[in-house]
Amino acid sequence: MVHHKIRGLSPFPTAWAHYGNMKMNLYRSKLGPEIDLEPGELLFAEGRQLLVGCGEGSVELTEVQLPGKSRMSGRDFANGYKLDIRLQ
């Protein structure tokens, strides 16, 4: 399960995903609602949550970091960056 991998690898060595051609570190998450998203598909929900599909259910990304940037909340990431990533 994605949430357990993020939790188990934080703070080191850190779970990660691709954002364009950059490696995005994933530090914190919590289980999201049971919604119909493809694995790796992102959704910025009305509840101000950054959700990613996981095959079964979703995970809310609550703390992420891009190279050369400070850690930020999933909400701040969704507000400031284009949501065109696929988790790998």
mmCIF file of C-alpha atoms in Angstrom:
data_model
loop_
_atom_site.group_PDB
_atom_site.id
_atom_site.type_symbol
_atom_site.label_atom_id
_atom_site.label_comp_id
_atom_site.label_asym_id
_atom_site.label_seq_id
_atom_site.Cartn_x
_atom_site.Cartn_y
_atom_site.Cartn_z
ATOM 1 C CA MET A 1 0.000 0.000 0.000
ATOM 2 C CA VAL A 2 1.330 3.425 -0.990
ATOM 3 C CA HIS A 3 0.492 5.083 2.338
ATOM 4 C CA HIS A 4 2.478 2.479 4.301
ATOM 5 C CA LYS A 5 5.464 2.813 1.962
ATOM 6 C CA ILE A 6 5.525 6.613 2.410
ATOM 7 C CA ARG A 7 5.186 6.251 6.187
ATOM 8 C CA GLY A 8 7.865 3.560 6.405
ATOM 9 C CA LEU A 9 10.444 5.443 4.328
ATOM 10 C CA SER A 10 10.017 8.861 5.988
ATOM 11 C CA PRO A 11 12.164 10.776 6.760
ATOM 12 C CA PHE A 12 14.963 8.655 5.251
ATOM 13 C CA PRO A 13 15.475 7.284 2.600
ATOM 14 C CA THR A 14 12.104 8.757 1.509
ATOM 15 C CA ALA A 15 9.424 7.500 -0.856
ATOM 16 C CA TRP A 16 9.347 9.376 -4.155
ATOM 17 C CA ALA A 17 7.469 9.969 -7.391
ATOM 18 C CA HIS A 18 8.236 11.674 -10.698
ATOM 19 C CA TYR A 19 7.050 15.214 -11.338
ATOM 20 C CA GLY A 20 7.878 15.860 -14.980
ATOM 21 C CA ASN A 21 11.584 15.035 -15.099
ATOM 22 C CA MET A 22 12.167 15.748 -11.390
ATOM 23 C CA LYS A 23 12.110 13.406 -8.415
ATOM 24 C CA MET A 24 9.504 14.514 -5.857
ATOM 25 C CA ASN A 25 10.016 13.246 -2.294
ATOM 26 C CA LEU A 26 6.920 12.121 -0.400
ATOM 27 C CA TYR A 27 7.187 12.623 3.367
ATOM 28 C CA ARG A 28 3.691 12.350 4.784
ATOM 29 C CA SER A 29 0.366 10.955 3.724
ATOM 30 C CA LYS A 30 -2.890 9.658 5.088
ATOM 31 C CA LEU A 31 -5.540 7.354 3.756
ATOM 32 C CA GLY A 32 -7.912 9.108 1.400
ATOM 33 C CA PRO A 33 -11.531 8.431 0.506
ATOM 34 C CA GLU A 34 -12.714 5.536 -1.657
ATOM 35 C CA ILE A 35 -12.933 7.384 -4.967
ATOM 36 C CA ASP A 36 -12.574 6.228 -8.567
ATOM 37 C CA LEU A 37 -9.071 7.316 -9.650
ATOM 38 C CA GLU A 38 -6.621 5.446 -11.854
ATOM 39 C CA PRO A 39 -3.363 4.435 -10.102
ATOM 40 C CA GLY A 40 -1.096 7.499 -10.105
ATOM 41 C CA GLU A 41 -3.880 9.888 -11.114
ATOM 42 C CA LEU A 42 -3.969 13.098 -9.063
ATOM 43 C CA LEU A 43 -6.993 15.031 -7.909
ATOM 44 C CA PHE A 44 -7.097 18.322 -6.045
ATOM 45 C CA ALA A 45 -10.348 17.798 -4.162
ATOM 46 C CA GLU A 46 -12.736 20.492 -2.981
ATOM 47 C CA GLY A 47 -11.772 19.695 0.598
ATOM 48 C CA ARG A 48 -8.334 21.121 -0.312
ATOM 49 C CA GLN A 49 -6.784 17.669 -0.418
ATOM 50 C CA LEU A 50 -4.178 16.414 -2.885
ATOM 51 C CA LEU A 51 -5.304 12.847 -3.617
ATOM 52 C CA VAL A 52 -3.580 10.153 -5.647
ATOM 53 C CA GLY A 53 -5.271 7.000 -6.928
ATOM 54 C CA CYS A 54 -3.860 3.700 -5.679
ATOM 55 C CA GLY A 55 -5.838 1.004 -7.462
ATOM 56 C CA GLU A 56 -7.964 0.469 -4.367
ATOM 57 C CA GLY A 57 -8.968 3.800 -2.855
ATOM 58 C CA SER A 58 -6.713 6.822 -2.621
ATOM 59 C CA VAL A 59 -3.978 8.414 -0.527
ATOM 60 C CA GLU A 60 -3.817 12.068 0.461
ATOM 61 C CA LEU A 61 -0.315 13.526 0.053
ATOM 62 C CA THR A 62 0.134 15.871 3.001
ATOM 63 C CA GLU A 63 3.855 16.749 2.746
ATOM 64 C CA VAL A 64 6.027 16.696 -0.394
ATOM 65 C CA GLN A 65 9.301 18.228 -1.605
ATOM 66 C CA LEU A 66 10.706 19.025 -5.048
ATOM 67 C CA PRO A 67 14.479 19.245 -5.693
ATOM 68 C CA GLY A 68 15.946 22.504 -4.395
ATOM 69 C CA LYS A 69 12.687 23.463 -2.669
ATOM 70 C CA SER A 70 11.509 23.335 0.926
ATOM 71 C CA ARG A 71 9.011 20.749 2.083
ATOM 72 C CA MET A 72 5.454 21.883 1.447
ATOM 73 C CA SER A 73 1.958 20.670 2.111
ATOM 74 C CA GLY A 74 0.087 18.813 -0.599
ATOM 75 C CA ARG A 75 -2.324 21.740 -0.668
ATOM 76 C CA ASP A 76 0.489 24.250 -1.338
ATOM 77 C CA PHE A 77 1.926 21.979 -4.023
ATOM 78 C CA ALA A 78 -1.429 21.700 -5.789
ATOM 79 C CA ASN A 79 -1.919 25.465 -5.605
ATOM 80 C CA GLY A 80 1.511 26.254 -7.054
ATOM 81 C CA TYR A 81 2.298 23.527 -9.596
ATOM 82 C CA LYS A 82 0.581 21.933 -12.579
ATOM 83 C CA LEU A 83 -0.953 18.604 -11.680
ATOM 84 C CA ASP A 84 0.416 16.493 -14.527
ATOM 85 C CA ILE A 85 2.379 13.885 -12.585
ATOM 86 C CA ARG A 86 2.024 10.112 -12.476
ATOM 87 C CA LEU A 87 3.373 8.241 -9.455
ATOM 88 C CA GLN A 88 5.822 5.481 -10.292
#
